[in-house]
XYZ file of C-alpha atoms in Angstrom:
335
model
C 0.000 0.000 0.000
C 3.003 2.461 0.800
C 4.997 3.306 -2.121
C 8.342 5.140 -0.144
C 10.283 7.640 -2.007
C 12.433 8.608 0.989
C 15.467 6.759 2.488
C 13.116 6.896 5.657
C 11.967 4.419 7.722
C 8.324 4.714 7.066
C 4.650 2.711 7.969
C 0.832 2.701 6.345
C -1.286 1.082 8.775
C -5.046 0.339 9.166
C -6.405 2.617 12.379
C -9.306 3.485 14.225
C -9.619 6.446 16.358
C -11.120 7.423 19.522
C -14.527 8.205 17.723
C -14.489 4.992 15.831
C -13.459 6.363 12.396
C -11.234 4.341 10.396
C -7.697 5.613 8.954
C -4.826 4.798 7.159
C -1.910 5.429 9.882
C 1.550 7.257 7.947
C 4.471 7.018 10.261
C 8.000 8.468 9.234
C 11.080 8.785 11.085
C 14.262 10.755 10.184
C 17.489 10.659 11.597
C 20.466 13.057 11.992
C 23.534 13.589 14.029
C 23.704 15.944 17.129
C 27.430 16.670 16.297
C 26.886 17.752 13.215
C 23.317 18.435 12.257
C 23.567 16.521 8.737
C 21.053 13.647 7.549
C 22.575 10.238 8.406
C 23.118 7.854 5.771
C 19.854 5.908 4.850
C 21.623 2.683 6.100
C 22.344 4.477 9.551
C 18.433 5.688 10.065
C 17.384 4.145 13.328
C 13.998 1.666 12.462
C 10.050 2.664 13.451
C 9.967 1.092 17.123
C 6.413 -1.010 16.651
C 6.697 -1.685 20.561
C 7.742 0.486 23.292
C 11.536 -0.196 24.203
C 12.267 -1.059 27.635
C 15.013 -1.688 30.310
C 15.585 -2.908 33.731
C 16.456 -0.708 36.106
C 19.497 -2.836 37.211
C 20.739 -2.671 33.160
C 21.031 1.956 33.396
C 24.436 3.032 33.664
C 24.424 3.400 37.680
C 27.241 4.103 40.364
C 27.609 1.987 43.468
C 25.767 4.418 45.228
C 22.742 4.466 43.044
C 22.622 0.764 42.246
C 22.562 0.293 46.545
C 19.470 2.898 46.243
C 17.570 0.727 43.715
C 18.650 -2.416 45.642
C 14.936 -3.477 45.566
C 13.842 -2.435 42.478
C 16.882 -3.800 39.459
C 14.944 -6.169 37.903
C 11.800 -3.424 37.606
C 11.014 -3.093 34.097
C 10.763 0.608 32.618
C 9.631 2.477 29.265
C 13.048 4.025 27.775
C 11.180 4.649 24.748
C 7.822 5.138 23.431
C 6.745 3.027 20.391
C 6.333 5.100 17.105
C 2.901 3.809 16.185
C 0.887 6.049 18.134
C -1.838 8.472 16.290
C -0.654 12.310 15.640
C -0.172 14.231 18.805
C -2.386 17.349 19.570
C 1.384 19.043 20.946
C 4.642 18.678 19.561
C 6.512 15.727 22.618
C 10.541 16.531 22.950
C 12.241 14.052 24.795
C 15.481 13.230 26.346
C 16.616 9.460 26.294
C 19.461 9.691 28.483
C 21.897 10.565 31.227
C 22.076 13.831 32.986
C 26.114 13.938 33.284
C 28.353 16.082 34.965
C 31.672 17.913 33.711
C 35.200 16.223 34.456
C 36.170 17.138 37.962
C 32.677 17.709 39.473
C 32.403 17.497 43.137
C 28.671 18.408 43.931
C 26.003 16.182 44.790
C 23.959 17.481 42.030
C 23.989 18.864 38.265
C 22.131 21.260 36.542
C 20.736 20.200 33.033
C 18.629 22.214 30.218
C 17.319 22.241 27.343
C 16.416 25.089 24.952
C 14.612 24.667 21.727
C 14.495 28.299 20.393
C 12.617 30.671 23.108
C 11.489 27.898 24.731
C 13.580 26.083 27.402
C 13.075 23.335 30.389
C 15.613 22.640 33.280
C 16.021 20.395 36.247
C 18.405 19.454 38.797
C 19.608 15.817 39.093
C 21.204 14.687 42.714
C 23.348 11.894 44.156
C 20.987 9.299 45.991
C 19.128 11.309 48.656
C 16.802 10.400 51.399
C 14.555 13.087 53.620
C 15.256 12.990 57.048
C 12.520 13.940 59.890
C 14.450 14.193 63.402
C 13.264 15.636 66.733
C 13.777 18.389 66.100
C 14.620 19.055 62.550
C 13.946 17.548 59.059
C 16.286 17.630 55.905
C 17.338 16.141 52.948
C 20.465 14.067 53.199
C 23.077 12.713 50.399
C 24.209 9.274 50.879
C 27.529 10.742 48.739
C 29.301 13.721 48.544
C 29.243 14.024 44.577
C 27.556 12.536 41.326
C 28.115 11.837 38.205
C 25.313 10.650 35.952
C 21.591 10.179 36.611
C 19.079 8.525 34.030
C 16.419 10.499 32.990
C 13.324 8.330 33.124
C 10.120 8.412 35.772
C 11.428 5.491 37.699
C 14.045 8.057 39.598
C 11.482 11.232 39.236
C 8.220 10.738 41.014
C 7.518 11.830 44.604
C 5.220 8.901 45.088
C 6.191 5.294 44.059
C 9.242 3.009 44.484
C 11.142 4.963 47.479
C 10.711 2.758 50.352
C 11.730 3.715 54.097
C 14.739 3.180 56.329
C 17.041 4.160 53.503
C 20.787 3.720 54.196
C 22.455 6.376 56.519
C 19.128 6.946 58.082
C 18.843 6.866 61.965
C 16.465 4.060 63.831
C 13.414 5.315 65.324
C 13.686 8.479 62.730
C 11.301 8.881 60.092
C 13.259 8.466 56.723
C 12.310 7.657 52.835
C 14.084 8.172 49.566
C 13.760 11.581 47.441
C 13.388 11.753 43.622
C 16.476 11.684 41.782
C 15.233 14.624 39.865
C 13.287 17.694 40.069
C 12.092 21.134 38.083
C 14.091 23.933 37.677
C 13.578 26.860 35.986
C 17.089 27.638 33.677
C 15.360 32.058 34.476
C 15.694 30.836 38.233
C 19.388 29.937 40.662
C 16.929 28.544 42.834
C 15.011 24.896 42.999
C 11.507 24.401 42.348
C 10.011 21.786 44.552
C 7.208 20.301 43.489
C 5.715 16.960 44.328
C 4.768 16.509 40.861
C 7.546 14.328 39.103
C 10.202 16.402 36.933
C 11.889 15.116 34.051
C 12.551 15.107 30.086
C 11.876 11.692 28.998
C 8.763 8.895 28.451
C 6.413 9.445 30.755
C 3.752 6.445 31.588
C 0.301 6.054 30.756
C -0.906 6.989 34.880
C 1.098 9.504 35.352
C -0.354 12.791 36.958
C -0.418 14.535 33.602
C -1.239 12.220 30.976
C -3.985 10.239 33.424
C -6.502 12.918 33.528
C -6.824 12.424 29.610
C -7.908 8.469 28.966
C -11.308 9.211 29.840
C -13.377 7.296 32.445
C -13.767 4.032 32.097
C -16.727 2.531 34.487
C -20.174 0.505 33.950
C -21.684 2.577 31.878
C -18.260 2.555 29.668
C -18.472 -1.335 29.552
C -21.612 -1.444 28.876
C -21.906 0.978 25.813
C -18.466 1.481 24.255
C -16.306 -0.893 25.014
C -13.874 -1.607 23.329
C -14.312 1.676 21.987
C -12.360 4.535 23.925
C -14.348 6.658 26.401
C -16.529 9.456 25.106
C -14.650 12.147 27.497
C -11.069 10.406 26.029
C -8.656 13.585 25.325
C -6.149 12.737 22.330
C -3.569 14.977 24.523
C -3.175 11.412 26.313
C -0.814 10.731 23.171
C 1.407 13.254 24.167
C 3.725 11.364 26.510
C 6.620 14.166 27.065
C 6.426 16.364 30.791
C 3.859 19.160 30.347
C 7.275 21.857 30.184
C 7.941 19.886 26.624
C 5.578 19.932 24.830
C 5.371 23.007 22.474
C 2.563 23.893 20.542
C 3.838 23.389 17.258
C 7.251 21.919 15.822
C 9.971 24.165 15.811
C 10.438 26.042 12.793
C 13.330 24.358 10.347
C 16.851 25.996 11.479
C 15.595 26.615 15.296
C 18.149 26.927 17.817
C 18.932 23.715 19.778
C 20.926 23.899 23.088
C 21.547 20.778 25.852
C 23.163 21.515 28.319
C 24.647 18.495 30.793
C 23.032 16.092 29.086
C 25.992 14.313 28.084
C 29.576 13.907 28.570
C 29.694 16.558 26.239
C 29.002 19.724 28.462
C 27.127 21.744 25.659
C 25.643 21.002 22.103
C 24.259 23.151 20.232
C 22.344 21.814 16.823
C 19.426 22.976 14.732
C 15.550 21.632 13.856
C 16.363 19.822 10.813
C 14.938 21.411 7.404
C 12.821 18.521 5.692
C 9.340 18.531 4.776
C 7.085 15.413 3.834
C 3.601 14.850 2.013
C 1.581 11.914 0.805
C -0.912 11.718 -1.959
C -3.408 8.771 -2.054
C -5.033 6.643 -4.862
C -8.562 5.713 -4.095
C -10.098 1.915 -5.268
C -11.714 3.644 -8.527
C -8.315 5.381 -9.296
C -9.043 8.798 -8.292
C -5.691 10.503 -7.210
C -6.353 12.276 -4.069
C -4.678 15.714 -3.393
C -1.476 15.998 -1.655
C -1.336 15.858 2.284
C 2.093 17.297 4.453
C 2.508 15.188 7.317
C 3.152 17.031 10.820
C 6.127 16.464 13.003
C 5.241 16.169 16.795
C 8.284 14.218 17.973
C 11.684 15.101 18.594
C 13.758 12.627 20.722
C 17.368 13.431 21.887
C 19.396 10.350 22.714
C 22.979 12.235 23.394
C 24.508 8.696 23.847
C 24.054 7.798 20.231
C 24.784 11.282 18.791
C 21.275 10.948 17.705
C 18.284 13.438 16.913
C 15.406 11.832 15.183
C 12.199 13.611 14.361
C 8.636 11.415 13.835
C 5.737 12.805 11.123
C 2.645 11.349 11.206
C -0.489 11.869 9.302
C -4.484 10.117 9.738
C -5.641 9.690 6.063
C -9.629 8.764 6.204
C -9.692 4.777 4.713
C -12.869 5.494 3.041
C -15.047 2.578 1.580
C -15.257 0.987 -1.366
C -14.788 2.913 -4.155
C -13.388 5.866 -2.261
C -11.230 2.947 -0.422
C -7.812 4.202 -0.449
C -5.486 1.408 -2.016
C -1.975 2.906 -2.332
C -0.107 5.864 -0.703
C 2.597 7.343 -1.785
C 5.358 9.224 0.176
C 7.949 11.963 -0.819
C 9.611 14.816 0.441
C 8.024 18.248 -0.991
């Protein structure tokens, strides 16, 4: 059915949205390099992920002090990486799969990391393993090491609320004592922290998470009964957007924007541009009728510093029609 004219990675699948419509799914994904901003090589474009990619816990590059911190938790399965397959988002999602990482010769117990995508920028503060500490007569947050130098960026570290148990190490008996996020917000305008007990952070974020949660709709009796396995009538398709609320921008940068990480590799500073590349489709309907030509949207940028890699996702929903209005081929190209 797809006819691809691009050294992209690209997908045409059947779909049905949240109102029960059926589609034709487009997918692209491009890749370039951080370092130098250029298109890779068709043979180095990283594939459509058709399932979410995920790690254990125990597998992240940790230090001794960190991997004592998730003691409990190393064989806990996490989302690195969103699948590609997911509907166009309402937002445009930039993520961060990645590391937090210090300069050479760091000796504080946390780092500072940002990102800037033209006007628009997004920080947070990353610290050594840290537990809060209620005494008799005082209460405080307490390092279990003087300095750090790398933190993942994922949930599993980030969120006030699950997978910090008590009675960390260091902590006194009879004191009240549990385990503090890994990361939190902070404004790059601001020298001082944010705290918020809503989790921080610039990668995938999961499906019940406090933002994205509020957005799948409800699903009781009256759900069952009528619409399942139909989405709920109150879904929000903002639920696809799966990036912290600070990242995701209304629209994709314009092509040449201004790109700036900052600690997010062992690289101190990169700077890099939106890439320049547009893409359409045009469709050919069961009785031959050449539909007009569609540009696909990008609302994905992901960041993976590690692999020098910046890849940027298009989709487009083209209505599947019926019978003779069925579409039966789509063809992709770069305008």
């Amino acid at each position: 059915m797809l006819t691809n004219h691009t050294p992209l990675p690209a997908i045409a699948r059947p779909y049905r949205d949240h109102k029960g419509h059926s589609h034709i799914l487009v997918v692209v994904k491009g890749g370039w390099r951080l370092s130098t901003g250029r298109m890779a090589a068709a043979e180095q474009q990283v594939g459509l992920h058709e399932q979410s990619v995920k790690v254990l816990l125990g597998d992240l590059l940790l230090d001794e002090a960190q991997r004592k911190a998730l003691a409990t938790r190393r064989d806990e399965e996490i989302v690195w990486l969103d699948h590609d397959l997911s509907p166009p988002k309402p937002a445009f999602d930039v993520l961060v799969a990645g590391y937090i990482t210090a300069p050479p010769n760091y000796t504080k117990d946390y780092i500072d990391a940002s990102i800037r995508i033209g006007q628009h920028s997004s920080g947070m503060r990353a610290f050594a393993p840290r537990y809060w500490r209620i005494g008799w007569f005082s209460q405080h947050a307490k390092t279990i090491v003087p300095a750090v130098r790398r933190v993942p960026i994922t949930y599993a570290v980030a969120d006030w609320s699950e997978g910090f148990p008590l009675n960390p190490p260091g902590a006194s008996q009879g004191l009240v004592a549990a385990w503090l996020p890994w990361i939190e917000t902070k404004h790059a305008s601001s020298r001082r922290l944010k705290y918020s007990k809503k989790p921080a952070g610039m990668g995938f974020w999961p499906e019940n998470v406090w933002h994205r949660q509020p957005h799948a709709g409800t699903y009781d009796e009256v759900w069952q009964r009528e619409r399942s396995p139909d989405l709920p009538k109150d879904f929000n398709t903002r639920f696809y957007n799966v990036a912290h609320p600070d990242l995701q921008l209304p629209a994709a940068p314009v092509a040449g924007t201004a790109i700036q990480l900052k600690h997010l590799s062992t690289q101190a500073n990169i700077e890099c541009c939106f890439p320049s590349l547009q893409l359409s489709v045009q469709a050919t309907t069961a009785a031959g009728n050449t539909l007009p030509v569609t540009r696909l949207q990008a609302d994905t940028l992901i960041i993976e510093p590690e692999y020098d890699r910046l890849s940027v996702v298009w989709r487009i929903l083209l209505p599947a029609g019926a019978q003779q209005t069925a579409l039966r081929s789509v063809r992709l190209f770069k305008t």
